[in-house]
Amino acid sequence: MSLTPQAVRIRRLLLADIAVALAATLMMAAIRVLWIDSTVLVALTAMVALCGVTMVIGLAPLRRGDLQRAVLWWAGANWGIAVVAAATATFSWPLMMLAALLPAVLATGTEQGRRLVAYVAVSVVVCTTVVLAGELQDVTGLSEATPAWIRRTLLALFTPALAAMVGLVVLQNSLRLQAALSGALDAQRELGEQADELRRSRARVVAAADRERRTIERDLHDGAQQRLISIGIALSAVRSRCHTDPDAAMRELEDLRDQVHIAHNEVRDLAQGLYPPVLSEHGLAEALRSAVDRYPLRITLDLRDPGRHLPELEAAVYFCCLEALQNAAKHSSAEHVLVSLGAGDGTVWFQVLDDGQGFVADQTSGTGGMLSMRDRLGASGGGLDISSAPGRGTLVRGHVPVDVG
């Protein structure tokens, strides 16, 4: 399996520490052969080699993605080297303090809560042990038997390596914290923008609802209501004429019947504009099939029935499709429109593609009709994408998530 960025960083540190342990093992073996004939040095060399092997074992859980176990193996190896080396080669205690602190520094980026407290506590105990062992005793006599130039050389070679590892871990943790803080600030800023857009969207929805109510009132007043009033007045006149001129009264009644049919159609069209019965009874696919006849366009339908969903979801998709068709009929000079509908990946989606004159999408994506579509879909958690260019037609794509549980 591929390693996460954090696992890659830990792996590099492990490999660096393994290299330091290997180098220390080889140098101590060389010192044993060339300068110091000591069984204590042999035991110390074996201990350092064993700790290096322990670090190598820690690579196995790291490959499985188990960062905590890998860090635990590595921490145990460092603590073991620190205590044993400080107790046998007392001159190395400043170097061993770095080895003892390294696990606690690394754990600040991998652990939290009680586990982090445990790493810090053990590192403090090991550091204290290292100082006491290095300063208060020299039971083995290895420090006295080691020439001063060898002691200085070992400290000069290995202190920068361990200090660099400690500094590298601190730097990495700082960069991770800065990245996390930056991500949190970006998320907060994005949430603020979404909240502002939500407030604007709500205001637009309220304004659109008011406009729709005024439009319905005007259509009823200027259309069906006026027609019904005139029918009522005409019926009063026909009633009085029935006795004087029955034939004329019958002709007027025939005309009034036609007027009643016209009024009925006006009321029906108005009701369908609010919420078509076919949508609630038969679903999206059938509602779109029945709606396209009212547009003066050559329309091709590619409708794969998405099934039944919540009424507000179906209404959002239906009216957005109609809005896109209306825009194509009014503004695009299109000859042909393709309407597609389907469901997949947890969404109901639609597309309306026309071959019209197109437009610069960035300049018109905020117009009333498109804002209305965005608000409709956004209210159900969906989204809208509009692709267009002058002379290349327009593609309106929308989707709404559905509950697949």
mmCIF file of C-alpha atoms in Angstrom:
data_model
loop_
_atom_site.group_PDB
_atom_site.id
_atom_site.type_symbol
_atom_site.label_atom_id
_atom_site.label_comp_id
_atom_site.label_asym_id
_atom_site.label_seq_id
_atom_site.Cartn_x
_atom_site.Cartn_y
_atom_site.Cartn_z
ATOM 1 C CA MET A 1 0.000 0.000 0.000
ATOM 2 C CA SER A 2 1.170 3.562 -0.675
ATOM 3 C CA LEU A 3 2.420 5.516 2.336
ATOM 4 C CA THR A 4 0.804 8.715 3.547
ATOM 5 C CA PRO A 5 2.957 11.878 3.593
ATOM 6 C CA GLN A 6 3.293 11.572 7.372
ATOM 7 C CA ALA A 7 4.371 7.921 7.076
ATOM 8 C CA VAL A 8 6.953 8.924 4.456
ATOM 9 C CA ARG A 9 8.411 11.517 6.844
ATOM 10 C CA ILE A 10 8.629 8.987 9.686
ATOM 11 C CA ARG A 11 10.221 6.434 7.356
ATOM 12 C CA ARG A 12 12.935 8.923 6.401
ATOM 13 C CA LEU A 13 13.667 9.640 10.057
ATOM 14 C CA LEU A 14 13.793 5.923 10.827
ATOM 15 C CA LEU A 15 16.202 5.301 7.973
ATOM 16 C CA ALA A 16 18.379 8.228 9.100
ATOM 17 C CA ASP A 17 18.450 6.917 12.672
ATOM 18 C CA ILE A 18 19.212 3.395 11.422
ATOM 19 C CA ALA A 19 22.126 4.834 9.425
ATOM 20 C CA VAL A 20 23.428 6.628 12.548
ATOM 21 C CA ALA A 21 23.140 3.404 14.585
ATOM 22 C CA LEU A 22 24.973 1.448 11.858
ATOM 23 C CA ALA A 23 27.716 4.063 11.642
ATOM 24 C CA ALA A 24 28.107 4.031 15.437
ATOM 25 C CA THR A 25 28.303 0.218 15.447
ATOM 26 C CA LEU A 26 31.020 0.201 12.791
ATOM 27 C CA MET A 27 33.030 2.932 14.512
ATOM 28 C CA MET A 28 32.885 1.221 17.900
ATOM 29 C CA ALA A 29 33.910 -2.068 16.302
ATOM 30 C CA ALA A 30 36.861 -0.301 14.670
ATOM 31 C CA ILE A 31 37.821 1.365 17.971
ATOM 32 C CA ARG A 32 37.661 -2.072 19.668
ATOM 33 C CA VAL A 33 39.991 -3.576 17.071
ATOM 34 C CA LEU A 34 42.448 -0.680 16.766
ATOM 35 C CA TRP A 35 42.675 1.023 20.149
ATOM 36 C CA ILE A 36 40.613 -0.264 23.065
ATOM 37 C CA ASP A 37 40.518 -3.926 24.038
ATOM 38 C CA SER A 38 37.419 -3.918 26.257
ATOM 39 C CA THR A 39 34.629 -6.443 26.708
ATOM 40 C CA VAL A 40 32.370 -3.556 27.815
ATOM 41 C CA LEU A 41 32.912 -1.925 24.436
ATOM 42 C CA VAL A 42 32.005 -5.213 22.736
ATOM 43 C CA ALA A 43 28.766 -5.365 24.751
ATOM 44 C CA LEU A 44 27.997 -1.716 23.987
ATOM 45 C CA THR A 45 28.614 -2.310 20.274
ATOM 46 C CA ALA A 46 26.264 -5.288 20.325
ATOM 47 C CA MET A 47 23.625 -3.245 22.148
ATOM 48 C CA VAL A 48 23.789 -0.443 19.600
ATOM 49 C CA ALA A 49 23.528 -3.001 16.785
ATOM 50 C CA LEU A 50 20.522 -4.602 18.499
ATOM 51 C CA CYS A 51 18.800 -1.224 18.796
ATOM 52 C CA GLY A 52 19.475 -0.639 15.102
ATOM 53 C CA VAL A 53 17.805 -3.978 14.322
ATOM 54 C CA THR A 54 14.843 -2.893 16.495
ATOM 55 C CA MET A 55 14.495 0.231 14.366
ATOM 56 C CA VAL A 56 14.531 -1.915 11.227
ATOM 57 C CA ILE A 57 11.694 -4.007 12.721
ATOM 58 C CA GLY A 58 9.768 -0.755 13.160
ATOM 59 C CA LEU A 59 9.696 -0.348 9.367
ATOM 60 C CA ALA A 60 7.329 -3.343 9.026
ATOM 61 C CA PRO A 61 4.277 -1.817 10.790
ATOM 62 C CA LEU A 62 5.030 1.437 8.989
ATOM 63 C CA ARG A 63 4.513 -0.311 5.640
ATOM 64 C CA ARG A 64 1.109 -1.500 6.901
ATOM 65 C CA GLY A 65 0.167 2.057 7.820
ATOM 66 C CA ASP A 66 0.476 1.461 11.593
ATOM 67 C CA LEU A 67 2.330 4.652 12.510
ATOM 68 C CA GLN A 68 1.835 4.292 16.263
ATOM 69 C CA ARG A 69 3.481 0.865 16.451
ATOM 70 C CA ALA A 70 6.355 1.980 14.204
ATOM 71 C CA VAL A 71 7.045 5.008 16.403
ATOM 72 C CA LEU A 72 6.858 2.816 19.510
ATOM 73 C CA TRP A 73 9.528 0.432 18.174
ATOM 74 C CA TRP A 74 11.722 3.372 17.232
ATOM 75 C CA ALA A 75 11.223 5.117 20.583
ATOM 76 C CA GLY A 76 12.147 1.946 22.501
ATOM 77 C CA ALA A 77 15.322 1.594 20.481
ATOM 78 C CA ASN A 78 16.393 5.209 21.106
ATOM 79 C CA TRP A 79 15.635 5.044 24.810
ATOM 80 C CA GLY A 80 17.551 1.777 25.078
ATOM 81 C CA ILE A 81 20.635 3.182 23.349
ATOM 82 C CA ALA A 82 20.491 6.344 25.481
ATOM 83 C CA VAL A 83 20.433 4.549 28.843
ATOM 84 C CA VAL A 84 22.967 1.821 28.007
ATOM 85 C CA ALA A 85 25.432 4.156 26.280
ATOM 86 C CA ALA A 86 25.295 6.746 29.071
ATOM 87 C CA ALA A 87 25.798 4.043 31.700
ATOM 88 C CA THR A 88 28.806 2.439 29.968
ATOM 89 C CA ALA A 89 30.439 5.286 28.041
ATOM 90 C CA THR A 90 29.644 8.121 30.420
ATOM 91 C CA PHE A 91 31.274 10.786 28.232
ATOM 92 C CA SER A 92 28.449 10.296 25.675
ATOM 93 C CA TRP A 93 25.615 11.504 27.938
ATOM 94 C CA PRO A 94 25.099 14.868 26.134
ATOM 95 C CA LEU A 95 24.705 12.943 22.898
ATOM 96 C CA MET A 96 22.394 10.409 24.506
ATOM 97 C CA MET A 97 20.107 13.181 25.794
ATOM 98 C CA LEU A 98 19.311 14.019 22.178
ATOM 99 C CA ALA A 99 18.543 10.366 21.476
ATOM 100 C CA ALA A 100 16.240 10.257 24.527
ATOM 101 C CA LEU A 101 14.382 13.432 23.529
ATOM 102 C CA LEU A 102 13.871 12.477 19.883
ATOM 103 C CA PRO A 103 10.834 10.169 20.493
ATOM 104 C CA ALA A 104 8.997 12.829 22.513
ATOM 105 C CA VAL A 105 9.603 15.425 19.800
ATOM 106 C CA LEU A 106 8.350 13.076 17.089
ATOM 107 C CA ALA A 107 5.313 12.008 19.146
ATOM 108 C CA THR A 108 4.017 15.593 19.178
ATOM 109 C CA GLY A 109 3.199 15.089 15.507
ATOM 110 C CA THR A 110 1.830 11.526 15.674
ATOM 111 C CA GLU A 111 0.185 11.087 19.081
ATOM 112 C CA GLN A 112 -2.307 12.920 21.252
ATOM 113 C CA GLY A 113 -3.888 12.721 24.664
ATOM 114 C CA ARG A 114 -2.539 10.160 27.115
ATOM 115 C CA ARG A 115 -0.213 8.529 24.585
ATOM 116 C CA LEU A 116 1.555 11.826 23.973
ATOM 117 C CA VAL A 117 1.815 12.443 27.723
ATOM 118 C CA ALA A 118 3.316 8.952 28.105
ATOM 119 C CA TYR A 119 5.975 9.620 25.447
ATOM 120 C CA VAL A 120 6.938 12.919 27.042
ATOM 121 C CA ALA A 121 7.025 11.414 30.543
ATOM 122 C CA VAL A 122 9.217 8.466 29.492
ATOM 123 C CA SER A 123 11.575 10.785 27.608
ATOM 124 C CA VAL A 124 11.949 12.991 30.700
ATOM 125 C CA VAL A 125 12.703 9.931 32.853
ATOM 126 C CA VAL A 126 15.235 8.604 30.333
ATOM 127 C CA CYS A 127 16.908 12.043 30.032
ATOM 128 C CA THR A 128 17.234 12.257 33.823
ATOM 129 C CA THR A 129 18.658 8.735 33.930
ATOM 130 C CA VAL A 130 21.144 9.609 31.186
ATOM 131 C CA VAL A 131 22.405 12.674 33.063
ATOM 132 C CA LEU A 132 22.732 10.812 36.375
ATOM 133 C CA ALA A 133 24.432 7.833 34.745
ATOM 134 C CA GLY A 134 26.837 10.052 32.860
ATOM 135 C CA GLU A 135 27.767 12.367 35.691
ATOM 136 C CA LEU A 136 27.619 10.305 38.887
ATOM 137 C CA GLN A 137 29.291 7.007 38.011
ATOM 138 C CA ASP A 138 31.802 5.297 35.766
ATOM 139 C CA VAL A 139 31.510 1.715 36.865
ATOM 140 C CA THR A 140 32.793 0.204 33.652
ATOM 141 C CA GLY A 141 35.834 2.479 33.329
ATOM 142 C CA LEU A 142 35.267 2.686 29.594
ATOM 143 C CA SER A 143 35.316 6.493 29.580
ATOM 144 C CA GLU A 144 38.696 6.593 31.328
ATOM 145 C CA ALA A 145 40.064 3.959 28.971
ATOM 146 C CA THR A 146 38.952 5.874 25.903
ATOM 147 C CA PRO A 147 41.473 8.456 24.673
ATOM 148 C CA ALA A 148 40.229 12.050 24.779
ATOM 149 C CA TRP A 149 40.574 12.484 21.011
ATOM 150 C CA ILE A 150 38.295 9.504 20.410
ATOM 151 C CA ARG A 151 35.686 10.884 22.828
ATOM 152 C CA ARG A 152 35.783 14.278 21.126
ATOM 153 C CA THR A 153 35.633 12.716 17.669
ATOM 154 C CA LEU A 154 32.580 10.595 18.528
ATOM 155 C CA LEU A 155 30.728 13.570 20.024
ATOM 156 C CA ALA A 156 31.695 15.804 17.110
ATOM 157 C CA LEU A 157 30.517 13.263 14.543
ATOM 158 C CA PHE A 158 27.212 12.120 16.034
ATOM 159 C CA THR A 159 25.923 15.181 17.893
ATOM 160 C CA PRO A 160 25.174 17.150 14.678
ATOM 161 C CA ALA A 161 23.363 14.133 13.196
ATOM 162 C CA LEU A 162 21.043 13.651 16.164
ATOM 163 C CA ALA A 163 20.584 17.403 16.641
ATOM 164 C CA ALA A 164 19.659 17.693 12.958
ATOM 165 C CA MET A 165 17.047 14.962 13.346
ATOM 166 C CA VAL A 166 15.534 16.713 16.377
ATOM 167 C CA GLY A 167 15.502 20.015 14.508
ATOM 168 C CA LEU A 168 14.012 18.387 11.407
ATOM 169 C CA VAL A 169 11.149 16.875 13.421
ATOM 170 C CA VAL A 170 10.469 20.231 15.121
ATOM 171 C CA LEU A 171 10.476 21.964 11.731
ATOM 172 C CA GLN A 172 8.141 19.382 10.197
ATOM 173 C CA ASN A 173 5.710 19.625 13.110
ATOM 174 C CA SER A 174 5.766 23.419 12.854
ATOM 175 C CA LEU A 175 5.062 23.287 9.111
ATOM 176 C CA ARG A 176 2.221 20.803 9.666
ATOM 177 C CA LEU A 177 0.691 23.052 12.335
ATOM 178 C CA GLN A 178 0.994 26.074 10.058
ATOM 179 C CA ALA A 179 -0.629 24.136 7.200
ATOM 180 C CA ALA A 180 -3.433 22.965 9.510
ATOM 181 C CA LEU A 181 -3.958 26.525 10.758
ATOM 182 C CA SER A 182 -3.982 27.847 7.210
ATOM 183 C CA GLY A 183 -6.489 25.145 6.214
ATOM 184 C CA ALA A 184 -8.693 26.022 9.190
ATOM 185 C CA LEU A 185 -8.598 29.708 8.265
ATOM 186 C CA ASP A 186 -9.428 28.892 4.645
ATOM 187 C CA ALA A 187 -12.304 26.672 5.788
ATOM 188 C CA GLN A 188 -13.567 29.435 8.084
ATOM 189 C CA ARG A 189 -13.356 31.933 5.249
ATOM 190 C CA GLU A 190 -15.173 29.527 2.922
ATOM 191 C CA LEU A 191 -17.888 28.952 5.529
ATOM 192 C CA GLY A 192 -18.295 32.705 5.875
ATOM 193 C CA GLU A 193 -18.659 33.068 2.106
ATOM 194 C CA GLN A 194 -21.166 30.216 2.052
ATOM 195 C CA ALA A 195 -23.135 31.848 4.870
ATOM 196 C CA ASP A 196 -23.179 35.148 2.960
ATOM 197 C CA GLU A 197 -24.290 33.376 -0.204
ATOM 198 C CA LEU A 198 -26.965 31.543 1.777
ATOM 199 C CA ARG A 199 -28.314 34.835 3.090
ATOM 200 C CA ARG A 200 -28.291 36.305 -0.417
ATOM 201 C CA SER A 201 -29.925 33.152 -1.771
ATOM 202 C CA ARG A 202 -32.676 33.298 0.848
ATOM 203 C CA ALA A 203 -33.307 36.947 -0.008
ATOM 204 C CA ARG A 204 -33.530 36.038 -3.696
ATOM 205 C CA VAL A 205 -35.907 33.170 -2.937
ATOM 206 C CA VAL A 206 -38.187 35.481 -0.928
ATOM 207 C CA ALA A 207 -38.082 38.110 -3.691
ATOM 208 C CA ALA A 208 -38.777 35.467 -6.337
ATOM 209 C CA ALA A 209 -41.714 34.140 -4.336
ATOM 210 C CA ASP A 210 -43.127 37.671 -4.089
ATOM 211 C CA ARG A 211 -42.676 38.145 -7.832
ATOM 212 C CA GLU A 212 -44.394 34.820 -8.512
ATOM 213 C CA ARG A 213 -47.334 35.778 -6.303
ATOM 214 C CA ARG A 214 -47.672 39.124 -8.070
ATOM 215 C CA THR A 215 -47.439 37.402 -11.451
ATOM 216 C CA ILE A 216 -50.127 34.873 -10.477
ATOM 217 C CA GLU A 217 -52.322 37.679 -9.180
ATOM 218 C CA ARG A 218 -51.872 39.662 -12.395
ATOM 219 C CA ASP A 219 -52.473 36.606 -14.602
ATOM 220 C CA LEU A 220 -55.629 35.733 -12.708
ATOM 221 C CA HIS A 221 -56.864 39.309 -12.729
ATOM 222 C CA ASP A 222 -56.068 40.107 -16.355
ATOM 223 C CA GLY A 223 -56.833 36.653 -17.722
ATOM 224 C CA ALA A 224 -59.239 34.145 -16.248
ATOM 225 C CA GLN A 225 -60.886 36.565 -13.797
ATOM 226 C CA GLN A 226 -61.711 39.177 -16.455
ATOM 227 C CA ARG A 227 -62.896 36.484 -18.826
ATOM 228 C CA LEU A 228 -65.172 34.949 -16.171
ATOM 229 C CA ILE A 229 -66.589 38.393 -15.300
ATOM 230 C CA SER A 230 -67.362 39.038 -18.955
ATOM 231 C CA ILE A 231 -68.951 35.573 -19.229
ATOM 232 C CA GLY A 232 -71.150 36.387 -16.226
ATOM 233 C CA ILE A 233 -72.282 39.680 -17.737
ATOM 234 C CA ALA A 234 -72.954 37.979 -21.076
ATOM 235 C CA LEU A 235 -74.976 35.250 -19.375
ATOM 236 C CA SER A 236 -77.209 37.898 -17.765
ATOM 237 C CA ALA A 237 -77.838 39.378 -21.194
ATOM 238 C CA VAL A 238 -78.522 35.951 -22.736
ATOM 239 C CA ARG A 239 -81.045 35.135 -20.039
ATOM 240 C CA SER A 240 -83.178 38.135 -20.945
ATOM 241 C CA ARG A 241 -82.788 37.398 -24.643
ATOM 242 C CA CYS A 242 -83.972 33.788 -24.317
ATOM 243 C CA HIS A 243 -87.576 35.026 -24.343
ATOM 244 C CA THR A 244 -87.269 37.546 -27.176
ATOM 245 C CA ASP A 245 -84.757 35.932 -29.565
ATOM 246 C CA PRO A 246 -84.019 32.272 -28.683
ATOM 247 C CA ASP A 247 -81.896 31.660 -31.804
ATOM 248 C CA ALA A 248 -79.568 34.567 -31.017
ATOM 249 C CA ALA A 249 -79.409 33.434 -27.397
ATOM 250 C CA MET A 250 -78.292 29.945 -28.505
ATOM 251 C CA ARG A 251 -75.552 31.411 -30.699
ATOM 252 C CA GLU A 252 -74.331 33.518 -27.809
ATOM 253 C CA LEU A 253 -74.393 30.504 -25.500
ATOM 254 C CA GLU A 254 -72.183 28.598 -27.964
ATOM 255 C CA ASP A 255 -69.733 31.509 -27.946
ATOM 256 C CA LEU A 256 -69.829 31.642 -24.141
ATOM 257 C CA ARG A 257 -69.081 27.925 -23.984
ATOM 258 C CA ASP A 258 -65.948 28.563 -26.040
ATOM 259 C CA GLN A 259 -65.040 31.364 -23.657
ATOM 260 C CA VAL A 260 -65.472 29.002 -20.709
ATOM 261 C CA HIS A 261 -63.099 26.497 -22.380
ATOM 262 C CA ILE A 262 -60.542 29.274 -22.900
ATOM 263 C CA ALA A 263 -60.835 30.323 -19.236
ATOM 264 C CA HIS A 264 -60.480 26.690 -18.180
ATOM 265 C CA ASN A 265 -57.304 26.335 -20.259
ATOM 266 C CA GLU A 266 -55.873 29.540 -18.787
ATOM 267 C CA VAL A 267 -56.501 28.339 -15.230
ATOM 268 C CA ARG A 268 -55.082 24.899 -16.074
ATOM 269 C CA ASP A 269 -51.936 26.399 -17.615
ATOM 270 C CA LEU A 270 -51.493 28.612 -14.578
ATOM 271 C CA ALA A 271 -51.914 25.639 -12.220
ATOM 272 C CA GLN A 272 -49.439 23.563 -14.218
ATOM 273 C CA GLY A 273 -46.943 26.402 -13.987
ATOM 274 C CA LEU A 274 -47.207 26.213 -10.199
ATOM 275 C CA TYR A 275 -46.870 22.437 -9.927
ATOM 276 C CA PRO A 276 -47.987 20.170 -12.775
ATOM 277 C CA PRO A 277 -50.139 17.214 -11.716
ATOM 278 C CA VAL A 278 -48.226 14.900 -14.050
ATOM 279 C CA LEU A 279 -45.072 15.560 -12.017
ATOM 280 C CA SER A 280 -46.632 14.473 -8.736
ATOM 281 C CA GLU A 281 -48.478 11.552 -10.329
ATOM 282 C CA HIS A 282 -45.934 10.138 -12.807
ATOM 283 C CA GLY A 283 -42.540 11.634 -12.006
ATOM 284 C CA LEU A 284 -39.851 13.644 -13.760
ATOM 285 C CA ALA A 285 -39.544 11.812 -17.059
ATOM 286 C CA GLU A 286 -43.248 11.961 -17.900
ATOM 287 C CA ALA A 287 -43.539 15.563 -16.703
ATOM 288 C CA LEU A 288 -40.752 16.667 -19.036
ATOM 289 C CA ARG A 289 -42.259 14.744 -21.966
ATOM 290 C CA SER A 290 -45.559 16.541 -21.455
ATOM 291 C CA ALA A 291 -43.921 19.959 -21.034
ATOM 292 C CA VAL A 292 -41.731 20.212 -24.144
ATOM 293 C CA ASP A 293 -44.631 20.682 -26.563
ATOM 294 C CA ARG A 294 -45.165 24.246 -25.397
ATOM 295 C CA TYR A 295 -41.746 25.399 -26.713
ATOM 296 C CA PRO A 296 -41.221 26.428 -30.387
ATOM 297 C CA LEU A 297 -38.069 24.331 -30.718
ATOM 298 C CA ARG A 298 -37.026 20.993 -32.149
ATOM 299 C CA ILE A 299 -36.388 19.096 -28.923
ATOM 300 C CA THR A 300 -34.779 15.664 -28.558
ATOM 301 C CA LEU A 301 -35.369 13.845 -25.282
ATOM 302 C CA ASP A 302 -32.906 11.403 -23.701
ATOM 303 C CA LEU A 303 -34.785 10.625 -20.517
ATOM 304 C CA ARG A 304 -33.725 7.717 -18.334
ATOM 305 C CA ASP A 305 -36.306 7.513 -15.579
ATOM 306 C CA PRO A 306 -34.519 8.376 -12.304
ATOM 307 C CA GLY A 307 -37.319 6.904 -10.189
ATOM 308 C CA ARG A 308 -39.383 8.746 -7.608
ATOM 309 C CA HIS A 309 -37.840 11.112 -5.099
ATOM 310 C CA LEU A 310 -38.850 13.869 -2.711
ATOM 311 C CA PRO A 311 -41.315 16.365 -4.242
ATOM 312 C CA GLU A 312 -38.989 19.324 -3.671
ATOM 313 C CA LEU A 313 -36.144 17.501 -5.428
ATOM 314 C CA GLU A 314 -38.295 16.606 -8.430
ATOM 315 C CA ALA A 315 -39.683 20.158 -8.592
ATOM 316 C CA ALA A 316 -36.169 21.651 -8.520
ATOM 317 C CA VAL A 317 -35.000 19.498 -11.448
ATOM 318 C CA TYR A 318 -38.248 19.978 -13.416
ATOM 319 C CA PHE A 319 -38.405 23.756 -13.174
ATOM 320 C CA CYS A 320 -34.669 24.143 -13.842
ATOM 321 C CA CYS A 321 -35.087 22.138 -17.060
ATOM 322 C CA LEU A 322 -38.031 24.354 -18.038
ATOM 323 C CA GLU A 323 -36.048 27.496 -17.224
ATOM 324 C CA ALA A 324 -33.178 26.295 -19.412
ATOM 325 C CA LEU A 325 -35.610 25.497 -22.246
ATOM 326 C CA GLN A 326 -37.244 28.895 -21.885
ATOM 327 C CA ASN A 327 -33.856 30.622 -22.046
ATOM 328 C CA ALA A 328 -32.983 28.635 -25.167
ATOM 329 C CA ALA A 329 -36.296 29.583 -26.808
ATOM 330 C CA LYS A 330 -36.081 33.280 -25.905
ATOM 331 C CA HIS A 331 -32.417 34.185 -26.123
ATOM 332 C CA SER A 332 -30.304 31.608 -27.960
ATOM 333 C CA SER A 333 -31.818 31.564 -31.481
ATOM 334 C CA ALA A 334 -31.374 27.800 -31.247
ATOM 335 C CA GLU A 335 -32.893 25.352 -33.711
ATOM 336 C CA HIS A 336 -32.376 22.159 -31.750
ATOM 337 C CA VAL A 337 -32.200 21.329 -28.057
ATOM 338 C CA LEU A 338 -31.207 18.036 -26.393
ATOM 339 C CA VAL A 339 -32.675 17.392 -22.936
ATOM 340 C CA SER A 340 -31.098 14.558 -20.920
ATOM 341 C CA LEU A 341 -32.157 13.175 -17.544
ATOM 342 C CA GLY A 342 -30.841 10.370 -15.395
ATOM 343 C CA ALA A 343 -29.576 9.211 -12.023
ATOM 344 C CA GLY A 344 -26.218 7.908 -10.844
ATOM 345 C CA ASP A 345 -23.512 8.281 -8.185
ATOM 346 C CA GLY A 346 -26.120 9.276 -5.612
ATOM 347 C CA THR A 347 -27.572 12.143 -7.661
ATOM 348 C CA VAL A 348 -30.383 12.963 -10.063
ATOM 349 C CA TRP A 349 -28.852 14.924 -12.935
ATOM 350 C CA PHE A 350 -30.037 16.736 -16.040
ATOM 351 C CA GLN A 351 -28.531 18.422 -19.092
ATOM 352 C CA VAL A 352 -30.022 20.916 -21.545
ATOM 353 C CA LEU A 353 -27.830 21.438 -24.620
ATOM 354 C CA ASP A 354 -28.772 23.874 -27.398
ATOM 355 C CA ASP A 355 -27.101 24.758 -30.694
ATOM 356 C CA GLY A 356 -27.780 28.482 -30.348
ATOM 357 C CA GLN A 357 -25.580 31.540 -30.522
ATOM 358 C CA GLY A 358 -24.121 31.062 -27.051
ATOM 359 C CA PHE A 359 -22.678 33.763 -24.837
ATOM 360 C CA VAL A 360 -19.748 34.607 -22.580
ATOM 361 C CA ALA A 361 -20.727 32.528 -19.547
ATOM 362 C CA ASP A 362 -18.768 34.583 -17.017
ATOM 363 C CA GLN A 363 -20.682 37.717 -17.965
ATOM 364 C CA THR A 364 -24.197 36.252 -17.759
ATOM 365 C CA SER A 365 -23.988 33.504 -15.166
ATOM 366 C CA GLY A 366 -25.488 35.871 -12.596
ATOM 367 C CA THR A 367 -28.679 36.755 -14.467
ATOM 368 C CA GLY A 368 -32.081 36.264 -12.857
ATOM 369 C CA GLY A 369 -33.015 32.968 -14.502
ATOM 370 C CA MET A 370 -29.680 31.346 -13.809
ATOM 371 C CA LEU A 371 -29.601 32.610 -10.231
ATOM 372 C CA SER A 372 -33.066 31.148 -9.800
ATOM 373 C CA MET A 373 -31.830 27.765 -11.064
ATOM 374 C CA ARG A 374 -28.796 27.887 -8.760
ATOM 375 C CA ASP A 375 -31.004 28.766 -5.801
ATOM 376 C CA ARG A 376 -33.485 25.976 -6.569
ATOM 377 C CA LEU A 377 -30.786 23.334 -6.818
ATOM 378 C CA GLY A 378 -28.744 24.773 -3.951
ATOM 379 C CA ALA A 379 -31.764 24.557 -1.638
ATOM 380 C CA SER A 380 -31.673 20.769 -2.157
ATOM 381 C CA GLY A 381 -27.880 20.541 -1.817
ATOM 382 C CA GLY A 382 -27.257 20.396 -5.555
ATOM 383 C CA GLY A 383 -25.330 22.498 -8.026
ATOM 384 C CA LEU A 384 -25.479 24.025 -11.499
ATOM 385 C CA ASP A 385 -22.798 24.335 -14.171
ATOM 386 C CA ILE A 386 -23.233 26.438 -17.321
ATOM 387 C CA SER A 387 -20.839 26.096 -20.252
ATOM 388 C CA SER A 388 -21.138 28.418 -23.235
ATOM 389 C CA ALA A 389 -19.188 30.480 -25.722
ATOM 390 C CA PRO A 390 -20.259 32.805 -28.556
ATOM 391 C CA GLY A 391 -21.310 30.755 -31.573
ATOM 392 C CA ARG A 392 -20.932 27.408 -29.791
ATOM 393 C CA GLY A 393 -24.261 26.912 -28.031
ATOM 394 C CA THR A 394 -24.985 26.469 -24.349
ATOM 395 C CA LEU A 395 -24.854 23.471 -22.021
ATOM 396 C CA VAL A 396 -26.725 23.673 -18.725
ATOM 397 C CA ARG A 397 -25.903 20.839 -16.325
ATOM 398 C CA GLY A 398 -27.396 20.356 -12.887
ATOM 399 C CA HIS A 399 -27.490 17.710 -10.177
ATOM 400 C CA VAL A 400 -29.226 17.117 -6.865
ATOM 401 C CA PRO A 401 -28.064 14.532 -4.289
ATOM 402 C CA VAL A 402 -30.524 11.837 -3.319
ATOM 403 C CA ASP A 403 -30.819 9.723 -0.199
ATOM 404 C CA VAL A 404 -29.511 6.298 -1.220
ATOM 405 C CA GLY A 405 -29.668 4.843 2.282
#
